[in-house]
mmCIF file of C-alpha atoms and ligand atoms in Angstrom:
data_model
loop_
_atom_site.group_PDB
_atom_site.id
_atom_site.type_symbol
_atom_site.label_atom_id
_atom_site.label_comp_id
_atom_site.label_asym_id
_atom_site.label_seq_id
_atom_site.Cartn_x
_atom_site.Cartn_y
_atom_site.Cartn_z
ATOM 1 C CA UNK A 275 0.000 0.000 0.000
ATOM 2 C CA UNK A 276 1.359 3.414 -0.925
ATOM 3 C CA UNK A 277 1.792 5.902 1.871
ATOM 4 C CA UNK A 278 3.521 9.115 2.810
ATOM 5 C CA UNK A 279 4.751 10.319 6.181
ATOM 6 C CA UNK A 280 4.678 14.032 6.785
ATOM 7 C CA UNK A 281 5.360 16.308 9.722
ATOM 8 C CA UNK A 282 2.335 18.114 11.141
ATOM 9 C CA UNK A 283 2.117 21.883 11.139
ATOM 10 C CA UNK A 284 -0.228 24.188 13.038
ATOM 11 C CA UNK A 285 -2.665 23.909 10.116
ATOM 12 C CA UNK A 286 -3.106 20.198 10.902
ATOM 13 C CA UNK A 287 -4.423 20.726 14.411
ATOM 14 C CA UNK A 288 -8.048 19.870 13.585
ATOM 15 C CA UNK A 289 -7.160 16.543 11.973
ATOM 16 C CA UNK A 290 -4.623 15.815 14.703
ATOM 17 C CA UNK A 291 -7.226 16.417 17.401
ATOM 18 C CA UNK A 292 -9.733 14.168 15.636
ATOM 19 C CA UNK A 293 -7.407 11.208 15.084
ATOM 20 C CA UNK A 294 -5.903 11.570 18.566
ATOM 21 C CA UNK A 295 -9.274 11.439 20.297
ATOM 22 C CA UNK A 296 -10.631 8.660 18.106
ATOM 23 C CA UNK A 297 -7.644 6.337 18.438
ATOM 24 C CA UNK A 298 -7.250 6.973 22.174
ATOM 25 C CA UNK A 299 -10.906 6.174 22.778
ATOM 26 C CA UNK A 300 -10.764 3.082 20.576
ATOM 27 C CA UNK A 301 -7.735 1.805 22.490
ATOM 28 C CA UNK A 302 -8.657 2.601 26.081
ATOM 29 C CA UNK A 303 -12.452 2.874 26.393
ATOM 30 C CA UNK A 304 -12.647 -0.409 28.329
ATOM 31 C CA UNK A 305 -9.987 0.753 30.795
ATOM 32 C CA UNK A 306 -11.831 3.678 32.407
ATOM 33 C CA UNK A 307 -15.224 5.141 33.213
ATOM 34 C CA UNK A 308 -17.039 7.109 30.504
ATOM 35 C CA UNK A 309 -16.694 10.312 32.563
ATOM 36 C CA UNK A 310 -12.940 9.880 33.059
ATOM 37 C CA UNK A 311 -12.482 9.169 29.370
ATOM 38 C CA UNK A 312 -14.497 12.236 28.339
ATOM 39 C CA UNK A 313 -12.539 14.454 30.727
ATOM 40 C CA UNK A 314 -9.195 13.066 29.542
ATOM 41 C CA UNK A 315 -10.087 13.462 25.859
ATOM 42 C CA UNK A 316 -11.048 17.105 26.436
ATOM 43 C CA UNK A 317 -7.920 18.018 28.402
ATOM 44 C CA UNK A 318 -5.153 15.949 26.806
ATOM 45 C CA UNK A 319 -6.195 16.870 23.265
ATOM 46 C CA UNK A 320 -7.231 20.459 23.846
ATOM 47 C CA UNK A 321 -6.713 22.462 20.650
ATOM 48 C CA UNK A 322 -4.528 25.168 22.198
ATOM 49 C CA UNK A 323 -2.422 22.531 23.971
ATOM 50 C CA UNK A 324 -1.908 20.610 20.726
ATOM 51 C CA UNK A 325 -0.960 23.795 18.860
ATOM 52 C CA UNK A 326 1.664 24.597 21.492
ATOM 53 C CA UNK A 327 3.032 21.066 21.267
ATOM 54 C CA UNK A 328 3.257 21.253 17.466
ATOM 55 C CA UNK A 329 5.256 24.478 17.812
ATOM 56 C CA UNK A 330 7.596 23.078 20.475
ATOM 57 C CA UNK A 331 11.010 22.602 18.831
ATOM 58 C CA UNK A 332 11.583 19.436 20.859
ATOM 59 C CA UNK A 333 8.306 17.770 19.828
ATOM 60 C CA UNK A 334 7.553 16.232 16.423
ATOM 61 C CA UNK A 335 4.186 15.017 15.179
ATOM 62 C CA UNK A 336 3.967 12.941 12.003
ATOM 63 C CA UNK A 337 0.965 11.727 10.050
ATOM 64 C CA UNK A 338 0.959 8.591 7.970
ATOM 65 C CA UNK A 339 -1.287 9.150 4.962
ATOM 66 C CA UNK A 340 -2.623 6.632 2.477
ATOM 67 C CA UNK A 341 -5.280 7.257 -0.195
ATOM 68 C CA UNK A 342 -5.170 10.890 0.974
ATOM 69 C CA UNK A 343 -6.497 9.856 4.387
ATOM 70 C CA UNK A 344 -4.594 10.222 7.648
ATOM 71 C CA UNK A 345 -4.545 6.689 9.080
ATOM 72 C CA UNK A 346 -2.100 7.047 11.955
ATOM 73 C CA UNK A 347 0.213 9.394 13.773
ATOM 74 C CA UNK A 348 3.353 9.594 15.812
ATOM 75 C CA UNK A 349 4.393 11.989 18.586
ATOM 76 C CA UNK A 350 8.095 12.141 19.434
ATOM 77 C CA UNK A 351 9.831 14.151 22.140
ATOM 78 C CA UNK A 352 13.460 14.942 22.799
ATOM 79 C CA UNK A 353 15.222 16.959 25.509
ATOM 80 C CA UNK A 354 12.984 18.758 27.984
ATOM 81 C CA UNK A 355 9.801 17.848 26.080
ATOM 82 C CA UNK A 356 10.148 14.199 27.209
ATOM 83 C CA UNK A 357 7.548 13.288 29.819
ATOM 84 C CA UNK A 358 9.512 11.085 32.191
ATOM 85 C CA UNK A 359 13.119 10.201 31.429
ATOM 86 C CA UNK A 360 14.655 13.534 30.356
ATOM 87 C CA UNK A 361 17.986 12.216 29.161
ATOM 88 C CA UNK A 362 19.882 14.204 26.518
ATOM 89 C CA UNK A 363 20.674 10.921 24.776
ATOM 90 C CA UNK A 364 17.120 9.612 24.509
ATOM 91 C CA UNK A 365 14.063 10.095 22.343
ATOM 92 C CA UNK A 366 10.555 9.366 23.641
ATOM 93 C CA UNK A 367 7.765 7.888 21.561
ATOM 94 C CA UNK A 368 4.917 9.498 23.462
ATOM 95 C CA UNK A 369 2.216 8.382 21.035
ATOM 96 C CA UNK A 370 2.033 5.883 18.174
ATOM 97 C CA UNK A 371 -1.454 5.175 16.909
ATOM 98 C CA UNK A 372 -2.965 3.587 13.822
ATOM 99 C CA UNK A 373 -6.725 3.644 13.040
ATOM 100 C CA UNK A 374 -8.222 0.400 14.310
ATOM 101 C CA UNK A 375 -9.572 -0.693 10.894
ATOM 102 C CA UNK A 376 -5.962 -0.802 9.651
ATOM 103 C CA UNK A 377 -4.170 -2.557 12.496
ATOM 104 C CA UNK A 378 -1.866 -5.346 11.428
ATOM 105 C CA UNK A 379 -1.039 -3.803 8.026
ATOM 106 C CA UNK A 380 2.428 -2.566 8.982
ATOM 107 C CA UNK A 381 1.562 1.121 9.338
ATOM 108 C CA UNK A 382 2.795 0.831 12.926
ATOM 109 C CA UNK A 383 6.092 -0.635 11.719
ATOM 110 C CA UNK A 384 6.483 2.274 9.288
ATOM 111 C CA UNK A 385 5.863 4.822 12.055
ATOM 112 C CA UNK A 386 8.328 2.974 14.290
ATOM 113 C CA UNK A 387 10.960 3.179 11.543
ATOM 114 C CA UNK A 388 10.350 6.920 11.339
ATOM 115 C CA UNK A 389 10.978 7.214 15.097
ATOM 116 C CA UNK A 390 14.222 5.229 14.785
ATOM 117 C CA UNK A 391 15.348 7.386 11.863
ATOM 118 C CA UNK A 392 14.659 10.561 13.883
ATOM 119 C CA UNK A 393 16.476 9.242 16.944
ATOM 120 C CA UNK A 394 19.501 8.384 14.832
ATOM 121 C CA UNK A 395 19.484 11.729 13.044
ATOM 122 C CA UNK A 396 19.526 13.475 16.443
ATOM 123 C CA UNK A 397 22.368 11.160 17.575
ATOM 124 C CA UNK A 398 20.291 9.622 20.376
ATOM 125 C CA UNK A 399 21.461 6.408 22.015
ATOM 126 C CA UNK A 400 18.077 4.941 22.856
ATOM 127 C CA UNK A 401 14.315 5.278 22.462
ATOM 128 C CA UNK A 402 11.936 4.871 25.376
ATOM 129 C CA UNK A 403 8.167 4.847 25.879
ATOM 130 C CA UNK A 404 5.412 3.982 28.342
ATOM 131 C CA UNK A 405 2.807 1.335 27.596
ATOM 132 C CA UNK A 406 -0.203 0.287 29.672
ATOM 133 C CA UNK A 407 0.591 -3.083 31.240
ATOM 134 C CA UNK A 408 -2.628 -4.586 29.801
ATOM 135 C CA UNK A 409 -2.050 -3.348 26.263
ATOM 136 C CA UNK A 410 -0.760 -6.711 25.101
ATOM 137 C CA UNK A 411 -0.924 -6.001 21.388
ATOM 138 C CA UNK A 412 1.181 -2.859 21.694
ATOM 139 C CA UNK A 413 3.610 -4.587 24.090
ATOM 140 C CA UNK A 414 4.052 -7.440 21.606
ATOM 141 C CA UNK A 415 4.604 -4.906 18.819
ATOM 142 C CA UNK A 416 7.284 -3.134 20.865
ATOM 143 C CA UNK A 417 8.992 -6.401 21.798
ATOM 144 C CA UNK A 418 9.160 -7.323 18.121
ATOM 145 C CA UNK A 419 10.828 -3.987 17.559
ATOM 146 C CA UNK A 420 13.552 -4.631 20.126
ATOM 147 C CA UNK A 421 12.166 -2.888 23.229
ATOM 148 C CA UNK A 422 12.665 -4.291 26.716
ATOM 149 C CA UNK A 423 11.181 -3.377 30.088
ATOM 150 C CA UNK A 424 13.156 -1.021 32.331
ATOM 151 C CA UNK A 425 10.566 0.045 34.912
ATOM 152 C CA UNK A 426 7.014 1.094 35.694
ATOM 153 C CA UNK A 427 5.133 4.252 36.521
ATOM 154 C CA UNK A 428 1.596 5.121 37.615
ATOM 155 C CA UNK A 429 -0.768 6.779 35.164
ATOM 156 C CA UNK A 430 -3.812 8.446 36.703
ATOM 157 C CA UNK A 431 -6.915 9.295 34.671
ATOM 158 C CA UNK A 432 -9.587 10.731 36.990
ATOM 159 C CA UNK A 433 -10.619 7.925 39.346
ATOM 160 C CA UNK A 434 -8.754 5.375 37.261
ATOM 161 C CA UNK A 435 -5.178 4.548 38.193
ATOM 162 C CA UNK A 436 -3.195 2.192 36.044
ATOM 163 C CA UNK A 437 0.359 0.954 35.643
ATOM 164 C CA UNK A 438 2.435 1.812 32.598
ATOM 165 C CA UNK A 439 5.551 -0.188 31.778
ATOM 166 C CA UNK A 440 8.575 1.806 30.693
ATOM 167 C CA UNK A 441 10.303 0.191 27.722
ATOM 168 C CA UNK A 442 13.613 0.968 26.078
ATOM 169 C CA UNK A 443 15.279 0.173 22.766
ATOM 170 C CA UNK A 444 19.017 0.689 22.367
ATOM 171 C CA UNK A 445 20.325 2.117 19.105
ATOM 172 C CA UNK A 446 23.777 1.208 17.901
HETATM 173 C C1 COA B 211 0.427 -0.728 18.326
HETATM 174 C C2 COA B 211 0.133 -0.290 16.901
HETATM 175 C C3 COA B 211 0.647 1.144 16.673
HETATM 176 C C4 COA B 211 0.860 -1.242 15.942
HETATM 177 O O1 COA B 211 0.569 -0.835 14.630
HETATM 178 P P1 COA B 211 0.112 -1.895 13.519
HETATM 179 O O2 COA B 211 0.088 -1.159 12.227
HETATM 180 O O3 COA B 211 -1.130 -2.574 13.961
HETATM 181 O O4 COA B 211 1.344 -2.884 13.608
HETATM 182 P P2 COA B 211 1.960 -3.786 12.472
HETATM 183 O O5 COA B 211 1.006 -4.047 11.368
HETATM 184 O O6 COA B 211 3.278 -3.178 12.113
HETATM 185 O O7 COA B 211 2.094 -5.146 13.250
HETATM 186 C C5 COA B 211 3.140 -5.420 14.104
HETATM 187 C C6 COA B 211 2.749 -6.548 15.050
HETATM 188 O O8 COA B 211 1.699 -6.089 15.928
HETATM 189 C C7 COA B 211 0.816 -7.186 16.202
HETATM 190 N N1 COA B 211 -0.538 -6.859 15.786
HETATM 191 C C8 COA B 211 -0.918 -5.888 14.947
HETATM 192 N N2 COA B 211 -2.249 -5.871 14.820
HETATM 193 C C9 COA B 211 -2.742 -6.869 15.570
HETATM 194 C C10 COA B 211 -4.055 -7.334 15.844
HETATM 195 N N3 COA B 211 -5.161 -6.761 15.297
HETATM 196 N N4 COA B 211 -4.186 -8.358 16.709
HETATM 197 C C11 COA B 211 -3.088 -8.925 17.274
HETATM 198 N N5 COA B 211 -1.828 -8.511 17.047
HETATM 199 C C12 COA B 211 -1.659 -7.504 16.201
HETATM 200 C C13 COA B 211 1.301 -8.357 15.466
HETATM 201 O O9 COA B 211 2.084 -9.108 16.370
HETATM 202 C C14 COA B 211 2.203 -7.791 14.390
HETATM 203 O O10 COA B 211 3.223 -8.691 14.192
HETATM 204 P P3 COA B 211 3.388 -9.503 12.788
HETATM 205 O O11 COA B 211 4.389 -8.674 12.051
HETATM 206 O O12 COA B 211 3.881 -10.821 13.236
HETATM 207 O O13 COA B 211 2.044 -9.552 12.116
HETATM 208 C C15 COA B 211 -1.386 -0.364 16.555
HETATM 209 O O14 COA B 211 -1.826 -1.683 16.755
HETATM 210 C C16 COA B 211 -2.232 0.601 17.321
HETATM 211 O O15 COA B 211 -2.430 1.750 16.909
HETATM 212 N N6 COA B 211 -2.784 0.161 18.463
HETATM 213 C C17 COA B 211 -3.681 0.991 19.246
HETATM 214 C C18 COA B 211 -2.949 2.148 19.856
HETATM 215 C C19 COA B 211 -1.882 1.729 20.799
HETATM 216 O O16 COA B 211 -2.026 0.797 21.579
HETATM 217 N N7 COA B 211 -0.790 2.493 20.737
HETATM 218 C C20 COA B 211 0.301 2.306 21.639
HETATM 219 C C21 COA B 211 0.035 3.040 22.903
HETATM 220 S S1 COA B 211 1.406 2.798 23.995
#
């Protein structure tokens, strides 16, 4: 399947907000109450917040587009924009999402390759990310891509508290 990957600009904020909310809800709706989900979707993907993140020089959003439709996206952070480990030698994959109808068609692998390419171009030594401990499909995907567990942290969404595993992939 033909595709392109392109970096998001401020003009993409509407599409970014839509795909972010849709894919997050599709992935995690069984993990929280409806009210917590609604609240999280409003706050985490607030338009002004997303615009600021797009303009942050240490954050990079990419769309993967096929048949002129955005079918997935990637959010990468380096330096101070990283959410947990703020190592100068690391890159964080904060978000990697593909529309649910297209899971298993290697769009995730393509986005992962983009993250690796970025990390290498910024001379980073490793990539890290957090994944919900019960998100088995994503964990399996990361394992296949050479990530291993290095720790855990709590993720709180309203009344819902869950455990995220911290995973790392070394580059060299
Ligand atoms: C995780 C994710 C980005 C992977 O993208 P993808 O395009 O589905 O992945 P790929 O097609 O490259 O598949 C890679 C592996 O993932 C697994 N996988 C993908 N889709 C699957 C499905 N529907 N059921 C079970 N396993 C699946 C397979 O093990 C596959 O390995 P294979 O090469 O042996 O087939 C995607 O599934 C997704 O968006 N999931 C929901 C959002 C999410 O959980 N993001 C991560 C948050 S931390």
